[in-house]
Amino acid sequence: MAKLEFHQFPCLDDNYGVLIHDPDAGVTASIDAPDADAVREALAEQGWKLTHILTTHHHHDHTGGNLELKTETGCTIIGPKAEEARIPGIDRAVREGDSFPLGGAKVHVIETPGHTAGHISYWIPAHAVAFVGDTLFSLGCGRVFEGTYEMMWASLSKLRRLPAATRIYCGHEYTLANGRFGLTIEPGNTALAARVAEVEQLRAAGKPSLPTRLDRELETNVFLRTSSPEIRKRLALETAEDWQVFAAVRERKNKG
Ligand code: ZN
Ligand code: FE
């Protein structure tokens, strides 16, 4: 199996950039390009040369560096077919079920619309890692800007079905605020309380709470926990569909 290295770095206000590097193939991909300067600095620090940008969705805090980095490096930009017209510099548009090689690794495309209408996630099963942009956050999920709650729930459900040990890289460091909100919805969740305490310490030490792991999110992320009796009771949605419980949680967070 090809060796892959991952380098995560904070940028802009609360975004994360991630570089994926295959040392044997000499290939380096940036997951999104929030800011050209920050990506360039991270590349220089690692001594890696950019060959690809994998775009999750069209928002400026995920694509703002595309053109500058492409001009400098000639990198190939891959992004969602459904947002092709809105991804600066896109070379290759991909959709659900597509896969493509990245050095010696194989990247799979999962359409995860809701935050934006064409948002995609990238999954590398051989390395048990997924890059989910602004669809899933640790202890939270993205705001539903362009899709419906049902659509966003369907997208989160796809991510829920990935192997439990999948490491999850997300677009933003929102974990602490998400976790504090989560405790108002499911205060009896001791795993969540422990995770919030852990994240408080990490953040106080200036450390990231990401990447997370899917099994951990299934235990602690109230946006994924639509079958929790405590959550359903609190929201008076004991017999509702899962997507309706999700929608109610998301609406509470929007107001909070
Ligand atoms: Zn976004
Ligand atoms: Fe974002």
PDB file of C-alpha atoms and ligand atoms in Angstrom:
ATOM      1  CA  MET A   1       0.000   0.000   0.000  1.00  0.00           C
ATOM      2  CA  ALA A   2       1.222   3.464  -0.875  1.00  0.00           C
ATOM      3  CA  LYS A   3       2.457   5.495   2.029  1.00  0.00           C
ATOM      4  CA  LEU A   4       0.529   8.711   2.680  1.00  0.00           C
ATOM      5  CA  GLU A   5       1.383  11.565   5.020  1.00  0.00           C
ATOM      6  CA  PHE A   6      -1.133  14.095   6.300  1.00  0.00           C
ATOM      7  CA  HIS A   7      -0.436  17.629   7.478  1.00  0.00           C
ATOM      8  CA  GLN A   8      -3.224  19.728   8.985  1.00  0.00           C
ATOM      9  CA  PHE A   9      -2.815  23.445   9.658  1.00  0.00           C
ATOM     10  CA  PRO A  10      -5.120  26.227  10.861  1.00  0.00           C
ATOM     11  CA  CYS A  11      -5.834  29.166   8.543  1.00  0.00           C
ATOM     12  CA  LEU A  12      -8.170  32.139   8.123  1.00  0.00           C
ATOM     13  CA  ASP A  13     -10.297  32.555  11.292  1.00  0.00           C
ATOM     14  CA  ASP A  14     -11.196  28.973  12.088  1.00  0.00           C
ATOM     15  CA  ASN A  15     -10.585  26.944   8.915  1.00  0.00           C
ATOM     16  CA  TYR A  16      -8.258  23.985   8.587  1.00  0.00           C
ATOM     17  CA  GLY A  17      -6.163  23.190   5.571  1.00  0.00           C
ATOM     18  CA  VAL A  18      -4.914  19.648   5.027  1.00  0.00           C
ATOM     19  CA  LEU A  19      -2.120  18.442   2.779  1.00  0.00           C
ATOM     20  CA  ILE A  20      -1.910  14.809   1.649  1.00  0.00           C
ATOM     21  CA  HIS A  21       1.503  13.684   0.488  1.00  0.00           C
ATOM     22  CA  ASP A  22       2.645  10.530  -1.290  1.00  0.00           C
ATOM     23  CA  PRO A  23       6.433  10.640  -0.954  1.00  0.00           C
ATOM     24  CA  ASP A  24       7.099   7.854  -3.477  1.00  0.00           C
ATOM     25  CA  ALA A  25       4.947   9.397  -6.200  1.00  0.00           C
ATOM     26  CA  GLY A  26       5.942  12.979  -5.358  1.00  0.00           C
ATOM     27  CA  VAL A  27       2.282  13.930  -5.233  1.00  0.00           C
ATOM     28  CA  THR A  28       0.795  16.473  -2.813  1.00  0.00           C
ATOM     29  CA  ALA A  29      -2.882  17.403  -2.637  1.00  0.00           C
ATOM     30  CA  SER A  30      -4.420  20.243  -0.693  1.00  0.00           C
ATOM     31  CA  ILE A  31      -7.914  19.563   0.599  1.00  0.00           C
ATOM     32  CA  ASP A  32      -9.544  22.849  -0.365  1.00  0.00           C
ATOM     33  CA  ALA A  33      -7.465  26.012  -0.593  1.00  0.00           C
ATOM     34  CA  PRO A  34      -8.828  28.406   2.021  1.00  0.00           C
ATOM     35  CA  ASP A  35      -5.943  30.834   1.655  1.00  0.00           C
ATOM     36  CA  ALA A  36      -3.046  30.756  -0.827  1.00  0.00           C
ATOM     37  CA  ASP A  37      -0.493  32.155   1.638  1.00  0.00           C
ATOM     38  CA  ALA A  38      -1.328  29.609   4.333  1.00  0.00           C
ATOM     39  CA  VAL A  39      -1.214  26.666   1.906  1.00  0.00           C
ATOM     40  CA  ARG A  40       2.066  27.936   0.417  1.00  0.00           C
ATOM     41  CA  GLU A  41       3.600  28.250   3.877  1.00  0.00           C
ATOM     42  CA  ALA A  42       2.485  24.767   4.867  1.00  0.00           C
ATOM     43  CA  LEU A  43       3.952  23.337   1.653  1.00  0.00           C
ATOM     44  CA  ALA A  44       7.261  25.121   2.242  1.00  0.00           C
ATOM     45  CA  GLU A  45       7.399  23.909   5.827  1.00  0.00           C
ATOM     46  CA  GLN A  46       6.924  20.305   4.720  1.00  0.00           C
ATOM     47  CA  GLY A  47       9.119  20.673   1.636  1.00  0.00           C
ATOM     48  CA  TRP A  48       6.295  19.387  -0.581  1.00  0.00           C
ATOM     49  CA  LYS A  49       5.283  20.528  -4.071  1.00  0.00           C
ATOM     50  CA  LEU A  50       1.589  21.027  -4.757  1.00  0.00           C
ATOM     51  CA  THR A  51       0.164  18.827  -7.519  1.00  0.00           C
ATOM     52  CA  HIS A  52      -3.585  18.754  -6.745  1.00  0.00           C
ATOM     53  CA  ILE A  53      -6.348  20.671  -5.012  1.00  0.00           C
ATOM     54  CA  LEU A  54      -9.386  18.628  -4.000  1.00  0.00           C
ATOM     55  CA  THR A  55     -12.287  21.042  -3.574  1.00  0.00           C
ATOM     56  CA  THR A  56     -15.234  20.109  -1.366  1.00  0.00           C
ATOM     57  CA  HIS A  57     -17.552  23.037  -2.189  1.00  0.00           C
ATOM     58  CA  HIS A  58     -17.619  26.481  -3.716  1.00  0.00           C
ATOM     59  CA  HIS A  59     -17.530  28.708  -0.606  1.00  0.00           C
ATOM     60  CA  HIS A  60     -14.774  31.289  -0.720  1.00  0.00           C
ATOM     61  CA  ASP A  61     -13.136  30.051   2.497  1.00  0.00           C
ATOM     62  CA  HIS A  62     -12.552  26.749   0.655  1.00  0.00           C
ATOM     63  CA  THR A  63     -11.622  28.010  -2.826  1.00  0.00           C
ATOM     64  CA  GLY A  64     -10.065  31.441  -2.225  1.00  0.00           C
ATOM     65  CA  GLY A  65      -6.543  30.164  -2.923  1.00  0.00           C
ATOM     66  CA  ASN A  66      -7.338  28.096  -6.030  1.00  0.00           C
ATOM     67  CA  LEU A  67      -6.272  30.432  -8.828  1.00  0.00           C
ATOM     68  CA  GLU A  68      -3.150  31.792  -7.183  1.00  0.00           C
ATOM     69  CA  LEU A  69      -1.894  28.310  -6.301  1.00  0.00           C
ATOM     70  CA  LYS A  70      -2.758  26.944  -9.735  1.00  0.00           C
ATOM     71  CA  THR A  71      -0.885  29.766 -11.464  1.00  0.00           C
ATOM     72  CA  GLU A  72       2.176  29.159  -9.297  1.00  0.00           C
ATOM     73  CA  THR A  73       2.271  25.369  -9.377  1.00  0.00           C
ATOM     74  CA  GLY A  74       0.206  24.217 -12.352  1.00  0.00           C
ATOM     75  CA  CYS A  75      -1.682  21.929  -9.981  1.00  0.00           C
ATOM     76  CA  THR A  76      -4.779  20.037 -11.089  1.00  0.00           C
ATOM     77  CA  ILE A  77      -8.011  21.158  -9.424  1.00  0.00           C
ATOM     78  CA  ILE A  78     -10.675  18.524  -8.841  1.00  0.00           C
ATOM     79  CA  GLY A  79     -14.119  19.491  -7.578  1.00  0.00           C
ATOM     80  CA  PRO A  80     -17.837  18.761  -7.570  1.00  0.00           C
ATOM     81  CA  LYS A  81     -19.579  18.398 -10.921  1.00  0.00           C
ATOM     82  CA  ALA A  82     -22.699  20.042  -9.511  1.00  0.00           C
ATOM     83  CA  GLU A  83     -20.729  23.208  -8.661  1.00  0.00           C
ATOM     84  CA  GLU A  84     -18.367  23.152 -11.620  1.00  0.00           C
ATOM     85  CA  ALA A  85     -19.231  26.707 -12.682  1.00  0.00           C
ATOM     86  CA  ARG A  86     -18.446  28.060  -9.215  1.00  0.00           C
ATOM     87  CA  ILE A  87     -15.073  26.382  -8.547  1.00  0.00           C
ATOM     88  CA  PRO A  88     -12.238  28.674  -9.704  1.00  0.00           C
ATOM     89  CA  GLY A  89      -9.731  26.904 -11.960  1.00  0.00           C
ATOM     90  CA  ILE A  90     -11.467  23.519 -11.904  1.00  0.00           C
ATOM     91  CA  ASP A  91      -9.881  20.970 -14.279  1.00  0.00           C
ATOM     92  CA  ARG A  92     -11.836  17.860 -13.456  1.00  0.00           C
ATOM     93  CA  ALA A  93     -15.415  17.627 -12.174  1.00  0.00           C
ATOM     94  CA  VAL A  94     -16.358  14.523 -10.192  1.00  0.00           C
ATOM     95  CA  ARG A  95     -19.575  13.044  -8.873  1.00  0.00           C
ATOM     96  CA  GLU A  96     -20.979  10.286  -6.664  1.00  0.00           C
ATOM     97  CA  GLY A  97     -19.246   6.970  -7.216  1.00  0.00           C
ATOM     98  CA  ASP A  98     -16.271   8.418  -9.081  1.00  0.00           C
ATOM     99  CA  SER A  99     -12.779   7.534  -7.966  1.00  0.00           C
ATOM    100  CA  PHE A 100      -9.388   8.747  -9.075  1.00  0.00           C
ATOM    101  CA  PRO A 101      -5.759   7.988  -8.292  1.00  0.00           C
ATOM    102  CA  LEU A 102      -3.743  10.274  -6.060  1.00  0.00           C
ATOM    103  CA  GLY A 103      -0.199   8.980  -6.261  1.00  0.00           C
ATOM    104  CA  GLY A 104      -0.540   5.367  -5.205  1.00  0.00           C
ATOM    105  CA  ALA A 105      -3.820   5.910  -3.379  1.00  0.00           C
ATOM    106  CA  LYS A 106      -7.368   5.710  -4.660  1.00  0.00           C
ATOM    107  CA  VAL A 107      -9.738   8.525  -3.696  1.00  0.00           C
ATOM    108  CA  HIS A 108     -13.503   7.946  -3.732  1.00  0.00           C
ATOM    109  CA  VAL A 109     -16.062  10.709  -4.190  1.00  0.00           C
ATOM    110  CA  ILE A 110     -19.151  10.843  -1.979  1.00  0.00           C
ATOM    111  CA  GLU A 111     -21.782  13.472  -2.756  1.00  0.00           C
ATOM    112  CA  THR A 112     -22.800  15.120   0.516  1.00  0.00           C
ATOM    113  CA  PRO A 113     -25.135  17.999  -0.458  1.00  0.00           C
ATOM    114  CA  GLY A 114     -26.944  20.215   2.036  1.00  0.00           C
ATOM    115  CA  HIS A 115     -24.447  22.828   3.213  1.00  0.00           C
ATOM    116  CA  THR A 116     -24.146  23.652  -0.488  1.00  0.00           C
ATOM    117  CA  ALA A 117     -26.132  21.962  -3.237  1.00  0.00           C
ATOM    118  CA  GLY A 118     -23.112  20.178  -4.707  1.00  0.00           C
ATOM    119  CA  HIS A 119     -20.840  19.592  -1.699  1.00  0.00           C
ATOM    120  CA  ILE A 120     -18.693  16.464  -1.992  1.00  0.00           C
ATOM    121  CA  SER A 121     -16.510  14.528   0.432  1.00  0.00           C
ATOM    122  CA  TYR A 122     -13.374  12.563  -0.389  1.00  0.00           C
ATOM    123  CA  TRP A 123     -12.775   9.127   1.087  1.00  0.00           C
ATOM    124  CA  ILE A 124      -9.569   7.076   0.932  1.00  0.00           C
ATOM    125  CA  PRO A 125     -10.685   3.688   2.271  1.00  0.00           C
ATOM    126  CA  ALA A 126      -7.231   2.097   2.128  1.00  0.00           C
ATOM    127  CA  HIS A 127      -6.017   4.726   4.595  1.00  0.00           C
ATOM    128  CA  ALA A 128      -9.259   4.865   6.618  1.00  0.00           C
ATOM    129  CA  VAL A 129      -9.576   8.606   6.166  1.00  0.00           C
ATOM    130  CA  ALA A 130     -12.276  10.970   4.882  1.00  0.00           C
ATOM    131  CA  PHE A 131     -12.296  14.695   4.161  1.00  0.00           C
ATOM    132  CA  VAL A 132     -15.783  16.011   4.749  1.00  0.00           C
ATOM    133  CA  GLY A 133     -15.428  19.778   4.319  1.00  0.00           C
ATOM    134  CA  ASP A 134     -18.371  21.587   5.894  1.00  0.00           C
ATOM    135  CA  THR A 135     -20.751  18.612   5.965  1.00  0.00           C
ATOM    136  CA  LEU A 136     -19.728  16.990   9.253  1.00  0.00           C
ATOM    137  CA  PHE A 137     -17.805  18.716  12.029  1.00  0.00           C
ATOM    138  CA  SER A 138     -16.605  17.218  15.262  1.00  0.00           C
ATOM    139  CA  LEU A 139     -19.668  17.295  17.547  1.00  0.00           C
ATOM    140  CA  GLY A 140     -21.524  19.269  14.887  1.00  0.00           C
ATOM    141  CA  CYS A 141     -22.404  19.648  11.240  1.00  0.00           C
ATOM    142  CA  GLY A 142     -22.467  22.391   8.642  1.00  0.00           C
ATOM    143  CA  ARG A 143     -25.297  24.848   8.327  1.00  0.00           C
ATOM    144  CA  VAL A 144     -27.858  23.870   5.722  1.00  0.00           C
ATOM    145  CA  PHE A 145     -27.531  26.787   3.306  1.00  0.00           C
ATOM    146  CA  GLU A 146     -28.486  25.438  -0.106  1.00  0.00           C
ATOM    147  CA  GLY A 147     -30.174  22.117   0.532  1.00  0.00           C
ATOM    148  CA  THR A 148     -32.979  20.797   2.701  1.00  0.00           C
ATOM    149  CA  TYR A 149     -32.753  19.147   6.095  1.00  0.00           C
ATOM    150  CA  GLU A 150     -33.732  15.843   4.512  1.00  0.00           C
ATOM    151  CA  MET A 151     -30.913  16.186   1.992  1.00  0.00           C
ATOM    152  CA  MET A 152     -28.368  17.054   4.682  1.00  0.00           C
ATOM    153  CA  TRP A 153     -29.538  14.127   6.792  1.00  0.00           C
ATOM    154  CA  ALA A 154     -29.107  11.788   3.811  1.00  0.00           C
ATOM    155  CA  SER A 155     -25.555  13.126   3.377  1.00  0.00           C
ATOM    156  CA  LEU A 156     -24.697  12.669   7.047  1.00  0.00           C
ATOM    157  CA  SER A 157     -26.180   9.172   6.852  1.00  0.00           C
ATOM    158  CA  LYS A 158     -23.742   8.279   4.075  1.00  0.00           C
ATOM    159  CA  LEU A 159     -20.854   9.406   6.256  1.00  0.00           C
ATOM    160  CA  ARG A 160     -22.300   7.508   9.246  1.00  0.00           C
ATOM    161  CA  ARG A 161     -22.033   4.291   7.241  1.00  0.00           C
ATOM    162  CA  LEU A 162     -18.285   4.599   6.605  1.00  0.00           C
ATOM    163  CA  PRO A 163     -16.120   2.178   8.608  1.00  0.00           C
ATOM    164  CA  ALA A 164     -16.156   3.116  12.301  1.00  0.00           C
ATOM    165  CA  ALA A 165     -12.391   3.645  12.498  1.00  0.00           C
ATOM    166  CA  THR A 166     -12.384   6.245   9.693  1.00  0.00           C
ATOM    167  CA  ARG A 167     -10.447   9.373  10.613  1.00  0.00           C
ATOM    168  CA  ILE A 168     -12.456  12.463   9.742  1.00  0.00           C
ATOM    169  CA  TYR A 169     -10.862  15.749   8.673  1.00  0.00           C
ATOM    170  CA  CYS A 170     -13.272  18.728   8.731  1.00  0.00           C
ATOM    171  CA  GLY A 171     -13.217  22.258   7.358  1.00  0.00           C
ATOM    172  CA  HIS A 172     -13.456  24.149  10.659  1.00  0.00           C
ATOM    173  CA  GLU A 173     -12.502  24.152  14.329  1.00  0.00           C
ATOM    174  CA  TYR A 174     -15.985  24.508  15.812  1.00  0.00           C
ATOM    175  CA  THR A 175     -15.775  21.568  18.190  1.00  0.00           C
ATOM    176  CA  LEU A 176     -15.992  23.346  21.534  1.00  0.00           C
ATOM    177  CA  ALA A 177     -19.047  25.464  20.681  1.00  0.00           C
ATOM    178  CA  ASN A 178     -20.669  22.406  19.107  1.00  0.00           C
ATOM    179  CA  GLY A 179     -19.978  20.306  22.188  1.00  0.00           C
ATOM    180  CA  ARG A 180     -21.402  22.879  24.585  1.00  0.00           C
ATOM    181  CA  PHE A 181     -24.517  23.037  22.442  1.00  0.00           C
ATOM    182  CA  GLY A 182     -24.677  19.236  22.337  1.00  0.00           C
ATOM    183  CA  LEU A 183     -24.757  19.066  26.123  1.00  0.00           C
ATOM    184  CA  THR A 184     -27.927  21.206  26.155  1.00  0.00           C
ATOM    185  CA  ILE A 185     -29.590  18.592  23.910  1.00  0.00           C
ATOM    186  CA  GLU A 186     -28.206  15.423  25.499  1.00  0.00           C
ATOM    187  CA  PRO A 187     -26.893  16.314  28.972  1.00  0.00           C
ATOM    188  CA  GLY A 188     -26.900  12.655  30.037  1.00  0.00           C
ATOM    189  CA  ASN A 189     -24.277  11.715  27.420  1.00  0.00           C
ATOM    190  CA  THR A 190     -21.191  11.103  29.561  1.00  0.00           C
ATOM    191  CA  ALA A 191     -18.980  10.413  26.527  1.00  0.00           C
ATOM    192  CA  LEU A 192     -19.926  13.842  25.198  1.00  0.00           C
ATOM    193  CA  ALA A 193     -19.171  15.522  28.523  1.00  0.00           C
ATOM    194  CA  ALA A 194     -15.771  13.819  28.560  1.00  0.00           C
ATOM    195  CA  ARG A 195     -15.063  14.896  24.995  1.00  0.00           C
ATOM    196  CA  VAL A 196     -15.974  18.527  25.794  1.00  0.00           C
ATOM    197  CA  ALA A 197     -13.605  18.473  28.766  1.00  0.00           C
ATOM    198  CA  GLU A 198     -10.880  17.042  26.532  1.00  0.00           C
ATOM    199  CA  VAL A 199     -11.460  19.661  23.825  1.00  0.00           C
ATOM    200  CA  GLU A 200     -11.384  22.459  26.418  1.00  0.00           C
ATOM    201  CA  GLN A 201      -7.895  21.300  27.386  1.00  0.00           C
ATOM    202  CA  LEU A 202      -6.745  20.896  23.785  1.00  0.00           C
ATOM    203  CA  ARG A 203      -7.957  24.355  22.807  1.00  0.00           C
ATOM    204  CA  ALA A 204      -6.518  25.985  25.922  1.00  0.00           C
ATOM    205  CA  ALA A 205      -3.168  24.486  24.878  1.00  0.00           C
ATOM    206  CA  GLY A 206      -3.603  25.831  21.336  1.00  0.00           C
ATOM    207  CA  LYS A 207      -4.027  22.334  19.885  1.00  0.00           C
ATOM    208  CA  PRO A 208      -6.572  21.209  17.274  1.00  0.00           C
ATOM    209  CA  SER A 209      -9.491  18.953  18.170  1.00  0.00           C
ATOM    210  CA  LEU A 210      -9.284  17.438  14.699  1.00  0.00           C
ATOM    211  CA  PRO A 211      -9.077  15.046  12.982  1.00  0.00           C
ATOM    212  CA  THR A 212     -11.759  13.101  14.783  1.00  0.00           C
ATOM    213  CA  ARG A 213     -12.897   9.495  14.296  1.00  0.00           C
ATOM    214  CA  LEU A 214     -16.251   8.312  13.086  1.00  0.00           C
ATOM    215  CA  ASP A 215     -16.924   5.931  15.993  1.00  0.00           C
ATOM    216  CA  ARG A 216     -16.268   8.770  18.412  1.00  0.00           C
ATOM    217  CA  GLU A 217     -18.670  11.066  16.559  1.00  0.00           C
ATOM    218  CA  LEU A 218     -21.377   8.413  16.582  1.00  0.00           C
ATOM    219  CA  GLU A 219     -21.149   8.405  20.393  1.00  0.00           C
ATOM    220  CA  THR A 220     -20.922  12.148  20.968  1.00  0.00           C
ATOM    221  CA  ASN A 221     -22.250  14.173  18.028  1.00  0.00           C
ATOM    222  CA  VAL A 222     -25.913  15.022  18.704  1.00  0.00           C
ATOM    223  CA  PHE A 223     -26.483  15.764  14.999  1.00  0.00           C
ATOM    224  CA  LEU A 224     -25.795  12.083  14.270  1.00  0.00           C
ATOM    225  CA  ARG A 225     -27.626  10.752  17.331  1.00  0.00           C
ATOM    226  CA  THR A 226     -31.198  10.969  16.086  1.00  0.00           C
ATOM    227  CA  SER A 227     -32.067   7.621  17.650  1.00  0.00           C
ATOM    228  CA  SER A 228     -31.042   8.707  21.167  1.00  0.00           C
ATOM    229  CA  PRO A 229     -34.100   8.334  23.448  1.00  0.00           C
ATOM    230  CA  GLU A 230     -32.871  11.255  25.556  1.00  0.00           C
ATOM    231  CA  ILE A 231     -32.693  13.585  22.540  1.00  0.00           C
ATOM    232  CA  ARG A 232     -36.041  12.455  21.163  1.00  0.00           C
ATOM    233  CA  LYS A 233     -37.709  12.947  24.535  1.00  0.00           C
ATOM    234  CA  ARG A 234     -36.187  16.389  25.032  1.00  0.00           C
ATOM    235  CA  LEU A 235     -37.423  17.499  21.616  1.00  0.00           C
ATOM    236  CA  ALA A 236     -40.809  15.778  22.065  1.00  0.00           C
ATOM    237  CA  LEU A 237     -40.130  13.848  18.854  1.00  0.00           C
ATOM    238  CA  GLU A 238     -40.331  10.291  20.186  1.00  0.00           C
ATOM    239  CA  THR A 239     -41.945   8.865  17.048  1.00  0.00           C
ATOM    240  CA  ALA A 240     -40.530  11.222  14.394  1.00  0.00           C
ATOM    241  CA  GLU A 241     -38.369  10.215  11.450  1.00  0.00           C
ATOM    242  CA  ASP A 242     -34.620  10.502  11.949  1.00  0.00           C
ATOM    243  CA  TRP A 243     -34.342  13.429   9.537  1.00  0.00           C
ATOM    244  CA  GLN A 244     -36.984  15.320  11.520  1.00  0.00           C
ATOM    245  CA  VAL A 245     -35.028  14.862  14.741  1.00  0.00           C
ATOM    246  CA  PHE A 246     -31.931  16.037  12.902  1.00  0.00           C
ATOM    247  CA  ALA A 247     -33.817  19.084  11.581  1.00  0.00           C
ATOM    248  CA  ALA A 248     -35.009  19.999  15.076  1.00  0.00           C
ATOM    249  CA  VAL A 249     -31.465  19.759  16.472  1.00  0.00           C
ATOM    250  CA  ARG A 250     -30.083  21.825  13.575  1.00  0.00           C
ATOM    251  CA  GLU A 251     -32.757  24.509  14.064  1.00  0.00           C
ATOM    252  CA  ARG A 252     -31.983  24.784  17.758  1.00  0.00           C
ATOM    253  CA  LYS A 253     -28.314  25.244  16.950  1.00  0.00           C
ATOM    254  CA  ASN A 254     -29.146  27.904  14.330  1.00  0.00           C
ATOM    255  CA  LYS A 255     -30.942  29.909  17.000  1.00  0.00           C
ATOM    256  CA  GLY A 256     -28.324  29.348  19.701  1.00  0.00           C
TER     257      GLY A 256
HETATM  258 ZN    ZN B   1     -18.770  26.314   3.591  1.00  0.00          ZN
HETATM  259 FE    FE B   2     -16.311  26.749   5.426  1.00  0.00          FE
END
